[in-house]
């Protein structure tokens, strides 16, 4: 929900920036204070689990940013063939780490466990100046004095990470203090880095040298560039291309504390204000390999219900039930697909969670409305904020107090302010809170049977700062004016090292106090955990609790949308990119953010279509739905103060929506199969073009086009007043998905200028692909029952052809998305062409579900063929079809729309084979002579 986009804190931030600029304060210092001389490795040996365990000792103590931790424990382990872990922590005292019950992983052995009863002096052998520890794919090398390490790729000897320090380097050797950790790596200049979010990157998807990258979950609108936003993902993918050979790897620093990451082109430095150094290296070597390896560790992306890939409509400001009734009816009248209607906090009683406004959303009327839309297959989702209103007549609050579920400050529930006024925040690290939260969701769903939950403001957002009390003698909030103005009586908390740490991360781009507009960082969670450490996992822990609650209620597949995310959040929730603006720049930025979240293991992601605020222009909204129709999560959402911007508000936008969403709904089986692929292998649903063409370095920074899956490329208009788009095409044959008679053939990488009038988005499908499609419809439930079409794309100018595709079908209400449960079917499609014969066939696994549903293929469209001599052969389960006479075909010659004369453009056809009734649950073989 909208917060600081219009709030006085935003104005204050702007004023602070102006003042700091006037007085010449440098936000991100380019000078580096030299801190100590690092550590010396004084002993190392094999650990009991086959890794390495070592003892580091500080070389020279200093008190810059606090005292050094004198003894560190080093633990190194090749955990899989392609994953290496390097863990450095205090050898003598336990330190904060991301809770192992939230992100499951192995617990490193302690020095004492490894040593047993023997003294270190007698047990450890002398340490060589240099040594290595080799795995299947990666090699760990170390130097002992000063201690540094490197990670190399075994296949080619390439150094992926190198923490060694030279006097000429601008960074320090290893620094490890209680509230300041620093470590760096050298990098080659030709490395292309991606990740380190969440932030809005104006330069595109690549990490840009000298831009600030601060990771600390913050209610900061996405309109702010290069600032810490809602999520924290301290991972990056490094893609290198040496002489046309591309290799990718991922580096994760699993740490939830606030941090600055400095990338200077030839080095990358972490400056972290707590926790441990827990590095994971994933060897790749392809981009697809690294997301597979990364998500196998952090948790595979959650399976999403089929309807969630339909179109969603939301607005903050649907004041009463009649408004959303009109919205649903107007979408239907405009013939624009719509699957889900949402409520922001308008349905609540006094903006309190798990309540209904009895006047504006009377329960019986709302239930009647839900019965009506559910009969058509529609769904209903509402918002839930973490702040629970402090109100002794409010049952949710009463039960929370009774169960002692709230975060504490000096033994009392920490008081903050959000939309209901004074609130307390649930502590999701507390098992009792998770149970209480689940019970409150159960109670609410008995009141209103919602189909999913939208958890917002969970960075956590607070309209106040510091230690607050409810004012006496005045109403707070007043009910007039903006609801985000702090009206509690508050005083700053700066007297603890948790609220005022020695190193200031670049929070909010101005080194703001880390407790500003959030929970005081000296507040306490369950088991004495400081908010200072756990701050950035709040949204993650809430997602886990919400997922557990929803799945446990009816045993159905949950849908959860979370604003704040952390490493592993995609295993439980979808994400949207937060409060954006209705500007052309924000449209462009949205593509990079969506692509980055695919890398983060959160593939179900999208931006507010047409912008959250202010009013978009008609032209911009046209172009945004043409992009947003291909986001994995496709939702129009607007601000309370913005004019209405539903897609039917302008006839030109309605037409663009009918065209773009019409194609999306035809592609729903393709999107849903990509959901299955994401859930089983981590592959992003929407991804950068270089994922399919990793050797083409020219594609590494393309941020204005993207792929849906491996083969469907979207090339949108992103600039005002343009009726054409300059699109980059990798070599091969591409077919226009809206007009399959149009083909583009390139021998090399080429930019082409394509026509793009207002209602047109250019979408092309690559050669060697088989895309499953259906007829589409106004709602996914309807579209899912229609017959299938297979689109087979063959390359132009070659006689040796192989194409493939796949299709996953299941009961999308089941919590698990897998084969073998009797409620799913998986199909591989193959096509070959050789010796003048084209052959198309299917291989079906677990056929019963598809057979029971009666799904069948009615049409096959083959692109790039030379036609046929009418000698069709079609077999189903090894037997010829009974009535081949009903099968007809037609051909249309392809039109080449480019001017690349050097390319071999043999005469080729689009062949439409129709009149089929091929059961999806049975293996078929179709062949014909060209």
JSON list of C-alpha atoms in Angstrom, two decimals, residues 433-597:
[
{"chain": "A", "resi": 433, "resn": "UNK", "atom": "CA", "xyz": [2.77, -16.12, 17.35]},
{"chain": "A", "resi": 434, "resn": "UNK", "atom": "CA", "xyz": [2.68, -18.46, 14.38]},
{"chain": "A", "resi": 435, "resn": "UNK", "atom": "CA", "xyz": [-0.12, -20.44, 16.05]},
{"chain": "A", "resi": 436, "resn": "UNK", "atom": "CA", "xyz": [-2.02, -17.26, 16.99]},
{"chain": "A", "resi": 437, "resn": "UNK", "atom": "CA", "xyz": [-1.63, -15.84, 13.47]},
{"chain": "A", "resi": 438, "resn": "UNK", "atom": "CA", "xyz": [-2.96, -19.05, 11.96]},
{"chain": "A", "resi": 439, "resn": "UNK", "atom": "CA", "xyz": [-5.95, -18.95, 14.29]},
{"chain": "A", "resi": 440, "resn": "UNK", "atom": "CA", "xyz": [-6.72, -15.33, 13.36]},
{"chain": "A", "resi": 441, "resn": "UNK", "atom": "CA", "xyz": [-6.60, -16.23, 9.66]},
{"chain": "A", "resi": 442, "resn": "UNK", "atom": "CA", "xyz": [-8.94, -19.14, 10.38]},
{"chain": "A", "resi": 443, "resn": "UNK", "atom": "CA", "xyz": [-11.38, -16.86, 12.18]},
{"chain": "A", "resi": 444, "resn": "UNK", "atom": "CA", "xyz": [-11.27, -14.31, 9.36]},
{"chain": "A", "resi": 445, "resn": "UNK", "atom": "CA", "xyz": [-11.84, -16.91, 6.65]},
{"chain": "A", "resi": 446, "resn": "UNK", "atom": "CA", "xyz": [-14.90, -18.08, 8.56]},
{"chain": "A", "resi": 447, "resn": "UNK", "atom": "CA", "xyz": [-16.08, -14.47, 8.36]},
{"chain": "A", "resi": 448, "resn": "UNK", "atom": "CA", "xyz": [-15.05, -13.99, 4.72]},
{"chain": "A", "resi": 449, "resn": "UNK", "atom": "CA", "xyz": [-13.77, -16.96, 2.67]},
{"chain": "A", "resi": 450, "resn": "UNK", "atom": "CA", "xyz": [-10.94, -15.12, 0.89]},
{"chain": "A", "resi": 451, "resn": "UNK", "atom": "CA", "xyz": [-8.88, -16.95, -1.75]},
{"chain": "A", "resi": 452, "resn": "UNK", "atom": "CA", "xyz": [-5.50, -15.50, -0.82]},
{"chain": "A", "resi": 453, "resn": "UNK", "atom": "CA", "xyz": [-3.79, -12.92, 1.36]},
{"chain": "A", "resi": 454, "resn": "UNK", "atom": "CA", "xyz": [-1.77, -9.86, 0.51]},
{"chain": "A", "resi": 455, "resn": "UNK", "atom": "CA", "xyz": [0.75, -9.11, 3.29]},
{"chain": "A", "resi": 456, "resn": "UNK", "atom": "CA", "xyz": [1.94, -5.54, 3.01]},
{"chain": "A", "resi": 457, "resn": "UNK", "atom": "CA", "xyz": [3.94, -3.01, 5.07]},
{"chain": "A", "resi": 458, "resn": "UNK", "atom": "CA", "xyz": [6.08, -5.87, 6.42]},
{"chain": "A", "resi": 459, "resn": "UNK", "atom": "CA", "xyz": [9.57, -4.34, 6.18]},
{"chain": "A", "resi": 460, "resn": "UNK", "atom": "CA", "xyz": [8.30, -3.32, 8.88]},
{"chain": "A", "resi": 461, "resn": "UNK", "atom": "CA", "xyz": [6.77, 0.07, 8.13]},
{"chain": "A", "resi": 462, "resn": "UNK", "atom": "CA", "xyz": [6.09, 2.46, 10.99]},
{"chain": "A", "resi": 463, "resn": "UNK", "atom": "CA", "xyz": [4.74, 6.00, 10.65]},
{"chain": "A", "resi": 464, "resn": "UNK", "atom": "CA", "xyz": [6.71, 6.99, 13.75]},
{"chain": "A", "resi": 465, "resn": "UNK", "atom": "CA", "xyz": [10.26, 6.47, 15.03]},
{"chain": "A", "resi": 466, "resn": "UNK", "atom": "CA", "xyz": [11.71, 5.73, 18.42]},
{"chain": "A", "resi": 467, "resn": "UNK", "atom": "CA", "xyz": [9.96, 5.04, 21.73]},
{"chain": "A", "resi": 468, "resn": "UNK", "atom": "CA", "xyz": [6.33, 6.13, 21.57]},
{"chain": "A", "resi": 469, "resn": "UNK", "atom": "CA", "xyz": [3.30, 6.42, 23.81]},
{"chain": "A", "resi": 470, "resn": "UNK", "atom": "CA", "xyz": [-0.36, 7.03, 23.09]},
{"chain": "A", "resi": 471, "resn": "UNK", "atom": "CA", "xyz": [-1.08, 10.73, 23.67]},
{"chain": "A", "resi": 472, "resn": "UNK", "atom": "CA", "xyz": [-3.53, 11.73, 26.37]},
{"chain": "A", "resi": 473, "resn": "UNK", "atom": "CA", "xyz": [-6.31, 14.15, 25.60]},
{"chain": "A", "resi": 474, "resn": "UNK", "atom": "CA", "xyz": [-6.25, 13.91, 21.81]},
{"chain": "A", "resi": 475, "resn": "UNK", "atom": "CA", "xyz": [-7.37, 11.45, 19.18]},
{"chain": "A", "resi": 476, "resn": "UNK", "atom": "CA", "xyz": [-4.66, 9.66, 17.23]},
{"chain": "A", "resi": 477, "resn": "UNK", "atom": "CA", "xyz": [-5.04, 9.44, 14.28]},
{"chain": "A", "resi": 478, "resn": "UNK", "atom": "CA", "xyz": [-7.32, 12.45, 13.99]},
{"chain": "A", "resi": 479, "resn": "UNK", "atom": "CA", "xyz": [-9.39, 11.12, 11.07]},
{"chain": "A", "resi": 480, "resn": "UNK", "atom": "CA", "xyz": [-8.58, 14.21, 9.04]},
{"chain": "A", "resi": 481, "resn": "UNK", "atom": "CA", "xyz": [-5.59, 14.72, 6.82]},
{"chain": "A", "resi": 482, "resn": "UNK", "atom": "CA", "xyz": [-3.12, 12.08, 5.68]},
{"chain": "A", "resi": 483, "resn": "UNK", "atom": "CA", "xyz": [-3.19, 8.91, 7.75]},
{"chain": "A", "resi": 484, "resn": "UNK", "atom": "CA", "xyz": [0.56, 8.46, 7.65]},
{"chain": "A", "resi": 485, "resn": "UNK", "atom": "CA", "xyz": [1.49, 11.46, 9.81]},
{"chain": "A", "resi": 486, "resn": "UNK", "atom": "CA", "xyz": [2.86, 10.33, 13.18]},
{"chain": "A", "resi": 487, "resn": "UNK", "atom": "CA", "xyz": [0.51, 11.43, 15.98]},
{"chain": "A", "resi": 488, "resn": "UNK", "atom": "CA", "xyz": [1.96, 9.42, 18.87]},
{"chain": "A", "resi": 489, "resn": "UNK", "atom": "CA", "xyz": [4.20, 11.04, 21.46]},
{"chain": "A", "resi": 490, "resn": "UNK", "atom": "CA", "xyz": [7.69, 9.79, 20.58]},
{"chain": "A", "resi": 491, "resn": "UNK", "atom": "CA", "xyz": [11.29, 10.29, 21.55]},
{"chain": "A", "resi": 492, "resn": "UNK", "atom": "CA", "xyz": [14.36, 9.15, 19.68]},
{"chain": "A", "resi": 493, "resn": "UNK", "atom": "CA", "xyz": [16.34, 6.16, 20.93]},
{"chain": "A", "resi": 494, "resn": "UNK", "atom": "CA", "xyz": [20.03, 6.74, 20.34]},
{"chain": "A", "resi": 495, "resn": "UNK", "atom": "CA", "xyz": [21.56, 5.58, 23.61]},
{"chain": "A", "resi": 496, "resn": "UNK", "atom": "CA", "xyz": [22.25, 1.99, 22.56]},
{"chain": "A", "resi": 497, "resn": "UNK", "atom": "CA", "xyz": [24.75, 0.58, 20.11]},
{"chain": "A", "resi": 498, "resn": "UNK", "atom": "CA", "xyz": [21.88, -1.25, 18.41]},
{"chain": "A", "resi": 499, "resn": "UNK", "atom": "CA", "xyz": [20.06, 1.96, 17.59]},
{"chain": "A", "resi": 500, "resn": "UNK", "atom": "CA", "xyz": [23.23, 3.89, 16.78]},
{"chain": "A", "resi": 501, "resn": "UNK", "atom": "CA", "xyz": [25.82, 1.42, 15.42]},
{"chain": "A", "resi": 502, "resn": "UNK", "atom": "CA", "xyz": [29.36, 2.64, 14.77]},
{"chain": "A", "resi": 503, "resn": "UNK", "atom": "CA", "xyz": [29.14, 2.09, 11.01]},
{"chain": "A", "resi": 504, "resn": "UNK", "atom": "CA", "xyz": [26.28, 3.83, 9.22]},
{"chain": "A", "resi": 505, "resn": "UNK", "atom": "CA", "xyz": [24.92, 1.93, 6.25]},
{"chain": "A", "resi": 506, "resn": "UNK", "atom": "CA", "xyz": [23.57, 4.14, 3.49]},
{"chain": "A", "resi": 507, "resn": "UNK", "atom": "CA", "xyz": [19.97, 3.61, 4.62]},
{"chain": "A", "resi": 508, "resn": "UNK", "atom": "CA", "xyz": [17.42, 5.48, 2.49]},
{"chain": "A", "resi": 509, "resn": "UNK", "atom": "CA", "xyz": [20.32, 6.94, 0.54]},
{"chain": "A", "resi": 510, "resn": "UNK", "atom": "CA", "xyz": [21.15, 9.38, 3.35]},
{"chain": "A", "resi": 511, "resn": "UNK", "atom": "CA", "xyz": [22.66, 7.19, 6.09]},
{"chain": "A", "resi": 512, "resn": "UNK", "atom": "CA", "xyz": [19.36, 7.51, 7.93]},
{"chain": "A", "resi": 513, "resn": "UNK", "atom": "CA", "xyz": [19.18, 5.91, 11.38]},
{"chain": "A", "resi": 514, "resn": "UNK", "atom": "CA", "xyz": [18.37, 2.23, 10.91]},
{"chain": "A", "resi": 515, "resn": "UNK", "atom": "CA", "xyz": [15.39, 2.55, 13.24]},
{"chain": "A", "resi": 516, "resn": "UNK", "atom": "CA", "xyz": [13.87, 5.42, 11.27]},
{"chain": "A", "resi": 517, "resn": "UNK", "atom": "CA", "xyz": [10.20, 4.75, 10.41]},
{"chain": "A", "resi": 518, "resn": "UNK", "atom": "CA", "xyz": [10.42, 1.12, 11.51]},
{"chain": "A", "resi": 519, "resn": "UNK", "atom": "CA", "xyz": [10.73, -0.89, 14.71]},
{"chain": "A", "resi": 520, "resn": "UNK", "atom": "CA", "xyz": [13.41, 0.42, 17.07]},
{"chain": "A", "resi": 521, "resn": "UNK", "atom": "CA", "xyz": [16.43, -1.79, 16.43]},
{"chain": "A", "resi": 522, "resn": "UNK", "atom": "CA", "xyz": [16.98, -2.34, 20.16]},
{"chain": "A", "resi": 523, "resn": "UNK", "atom": "CA", "xyz": [13.52, -3.92, 20.44]},
{"chain": "A", "resi": 524, "resn": "UNK", "atom": "CA", "xyz": [13.49, -7.61, 21.32]},
{"chain": "A", "resi": 525, "resn": "UNK", "atom": "CA", "xyz": [12.05, -10.68, 19.62]},
{"chain": "A", "resi": 526, "resn": "UNK", "atom": "CA", "xyz": [11.54, -14.19, 20.96]},
{"chain": "A", "resi": 527, "resn": "UNK", "atom": "CA", "xyz": [14.51, -15.67, 22.84]},
{"chain": "A", "resi": 528, "resn": "UNK", "atom": "CA", "xyz": [16.15, -12.26, 23.18]},
{"chain": "A", "resi": 529, "resn": "UNK", "atom": "CA", "xyz": [16.82, -11.75, 19.47]},
{"chain": "A", "resi": 530, "resn": "UNK", "atom": "CA", "xyz": [17.40, -8.09, 18.65]},
{"chain": "A", "resi": 531, "resn": "UNK", "atom": "CA", "xyz": [15.41, -6.35, 15.93]},
{"chain": "A", "resi": 532, "resn": "UNK", "atom": "CA", "xyz": [18.83, -5.08, 14.86]},
{"chain": "A", "resi": 533, "resn": "UNK", "atom": "CA", "xyz": [19.62, -8.58, 13.60]},
{"chain": "A", "resi": 534, "resn": "UNK", "atom": "CA", "xyz": [16.19, -9.85, 12.57]},
{"chain": "A", "resi": 535, "resn": "UNK", "atom": "CA", "xyz": [14.87, -6.70, 10.88]},
{"chain": "A", "resi": 536, "resn": "UNK", "atom": "CA", "xyz": [15.22, -7.82, 7.26]},
{"chain": "A", "resi": 537, "resn": "UNK", "atom": "CA", "xyz": [13.65, -11.24, 7.79]},
{"chain": "A", "resi": 538, "resn": "UNK", "atom": "CA", "xyz": [10.37, -9.92, 9.20]},
{"chain": "A", "resi": 539, "resn": "UNK", "atom": "CA", "xyz": [8.48, -10.20, 5.92]},
{"chain": "A", "resi": 540, "resn": "UNK", "atom": "CA", "xyz": [10.07, -13.60, 5.27]},
{"chain": "A", "resi": 541, "resn": "UNK", "atom": "CA", "xyz": [8.97, -14.95, 8.65]},
{"chain": "A", "resi": 542, "resn": "UNK", "atom": "CA", "xyz": [5.47, -13.55, 8.13]},
{"chain": "A", "resi": 543, "resn": "UNK", "atom": "CA", "xyz": [5.27, -15.22, 4.71]},
{"chain": "A", "resi": 544, "resn": "UNK", "atom": "CA", "xyz": [6.17, -18.57, 6.26]},
{"chain": "A", "resi": 545, "resn": "UNK", "atom": "CA", "xyz": [3.55, -18.19, 9.00]},
{"chain": "A", "resi": 546, "resn": "UNK", "atom": "CA", "xyz": [0.88, -17.10, 6.51]},
{"chain": "A", "resi": 547, "resn": "UNK", "atom": "CA", "xyz": [1.67, -19.95, 4.14]},
{"chain": "A", "resi": 548, "resn": "UNK", "atom": "CA", "xyz": [1.46, -22.46, 6.98]},
{"chain": "A", "resi": 549, "resn": "UNK", "atom": "CA", "xyz": [-1.88, -21.05, 8.08]},
{"chain": "A", "resi": 550, "resn": "UNK", "atom": "CA", "xyz": [-3.53, -20.99, 4.65]},
{"chain": "A", "resi": 551, "resn": "UNK", "atom": "CA", "xyz": [-2.31, -24.41, 3.61]},
{"chain": "A", "resi": 552, "resn": "UNK", "atom": "CA", "xyz": [-3.35, -25.91, 6.91]},
{"chain": "A", "resi": 553, "resn": "UNK", "atom": "CA", "xyz": [-6.92, -24.60, 6.77]},
{"chain": "A", "resi": 554, "resn": "UNK", "atom": "CA", "xyz": [-8.24, -26.47, 3.74]},
{"chain": "A", "resi": 555, "resn": "UNK", "atom": "CA", "xyz": [-5.22, -28.30, 2.39]},
{"chain": "A", "resi": 556, "resn": "UNK", "atom": "CA", "xyz": [-5.28, -26.12, -0.73]},
{"chain": "A", "resi": 557, "resn": "UNK", "atom": "CA", "xyz": [-2.46, -24.40, -2.57]},
{"chain": "A", "resi": 558, "resn": "UNK", "atom": "CA", "xyz": [-2.01, -20.95, -0.98]},
{"chain": "A", "resi": 559, "resn": "UNK", "atom": "CA", "xyz": [-1.61, -17.68, -2.81]},
{"chain": "A", "resi": 560, "resn": "UNK", "atom": "CA", "xyz": [0.29, -15.04, -0.83]},
{"chain": "A", "resi": 561, "resn": "UNK", "atom": "CA", "xyz": [1.58, -11.71, -2.12]},
{"chain": "A", "resi": 562, "resn": "UNK", "atom": "CA", "xyz": [4.30, -10.13, 0.04]},
{"chain": "A", "resi": 563, "resn": "UNK", "atom": "CA", "xyz": [5.93, -6.75, -0.30]},
{"chain": "A", "resi": 564, "resn": "UNK", "atom": "CA", "xyz": [8.98, -7.53, 1.82]},
{"chain": "A", "resi": 565, "resn": "UNK", "atom": "CA", "xyz": [11.13, -10.48, 0.81]},
{"chain": "A", "resi": 566, "resn": "UNK", "atom": "CA", "xyz": [14.36, -12.18, 1.79]},
{"chain": "A", "resi": 567, "resn": "UNK", "atom": "CA", "xyz": [16.42, -15.11, 0.59]},
{"chain": "A", "resi": 568, "resn": "UNK", "atom": "CA", "xyz": [13.93, -17.99, 0.31]},
{"chain": "A", "resi": 569, "resn": "UNK", "atom": "CA", "xyz": [10.73, -15.91, 0.25]},
{"chain": "A", "resi": 570, "resn": "UNK", "atom": "CA", "xyz": [9.81, -17.27, -3.19]},
{"chain": "A", "resi": 571, "resn": "UNK", "atom": "CA", "xyz": [9.28, -20.68, -1.59]},
{"chain": "A", "resi": 572, "resn": "UNK", "atom": "CA", "xyz": [6.19, -19.23, 0.08]},
{"chain": "A", "resi": 573, "resn": "UNK", "atom": "CA", "xyz": [5.00, -16.10, -1.68]},
{"chain": "A", "resi": 574, "resn": "UNK", "atom": "CA", "xyz": [4.71, -13.99, -4.79]},
{"chain": "A", "resi": 575, "resn": "UNK", "atom": "CA", "xyz": [5.90, -10.38, -4.89]},
{"chain": "A", "resi": 576, "resn": "UNK", "atom": "CA", "xyz": [5.02, -7.11, -6.53]},
{"chain": "A", "resi": 577, "resn": "UNK", "atom": "CA", "xyz": [7.50, -4.31, -6.98]},
{"chain": "A", "resi": 578, "resn": "UNK", "atom": "CA", "xyz": [5.75, -1.85, -4.68]},
{"chain": "A", "resi": 579, "resn": "UNK", "atom": "CA", "xyz": [4.83, 1.80, -5.02]},
{"chain": "A", "resi": 580, "resn": "UNK", "atom": "CA", "xyz": [5.82, 2.86, -8.52]},
{"chain": "A", "resi": 581, "resn": "UNK", "atom": "CA", "xyz": [4.84, 5.91, -10.52]},
{"chain": "A", "resi": 582, "resn": "UNK", "atom": "CA", "xyz": [2.79, 6.22, -13.68]},
{"chain": "A", "resi": 583, "resn": "UNK", "atom": "CA", "xyz": [5.76, 7.37, -15.74]},
{"chain": "A", "resi": 584, "resn": "UNK", "atom": "CA", "xyz": [7.59, 6.04, -18.77]},
{"chain": "A", "resi": 585, "resn": "UNK", "atom": "CA", "xyz": [10.75, 5.64, -16.70]},
{"chain": "A", "resi": 586, "resn": "UNK", "atom": "CA", "xyz": [8.93, 3.47, -14.16]},
{"chain": "A", "resi": 587, "resn": "UNK", "atom": "CA", "xyz": [7.53, 1.31, -16.94]},
{"chain": "A", "resi": 588, "resn": "UNK", "atom": "CA", "xyz": [11.08, 0.72, -18.13]},
{"chain": "A", "resi": 589, "resn": "UNK", "atom": "CA", "xyz": [12.45, 0.11, -14.62]},
{"chain": "A", "resi": 590, "resn": "UNK", "atom": "CA", "xyz": [9.79, -2.51, -13.96]},
{"chain": "A", "resi": 591, "resn": "UNK", "atom": "CA", "xyz": [11.33, -4.90, -16.46]},
{"chain": "A", "resi": 592, "resn": "UNK", "atom": "CA", "xyz": [14.70, -4.95, -14.69]},
{"chain": "A", "resi": 593, "resn": "UNK", "atom": "CA", "xyz": [13.10, -5.47, -11.28]},
{"chain": "A", "resi": 594, "resn": "UNK", "atom": "CA", "xyz": [10.93, -8.32, -12.53]},
{"chain": "A", "resi": 595, "resn": "UNK", "atom": "CA", "xyz": [13.95, -9.96, -14.15]},
{"chain": "A", "resi": 596, "resn": "UNK", "atom": "CA", "xyz": [16.01, -9.60, -10.97]},
{"chain": "A", "resi": 597, "resn": "UNK", "atom": "CA", "xyz": [13.38, -11.31, -8.86]}
]
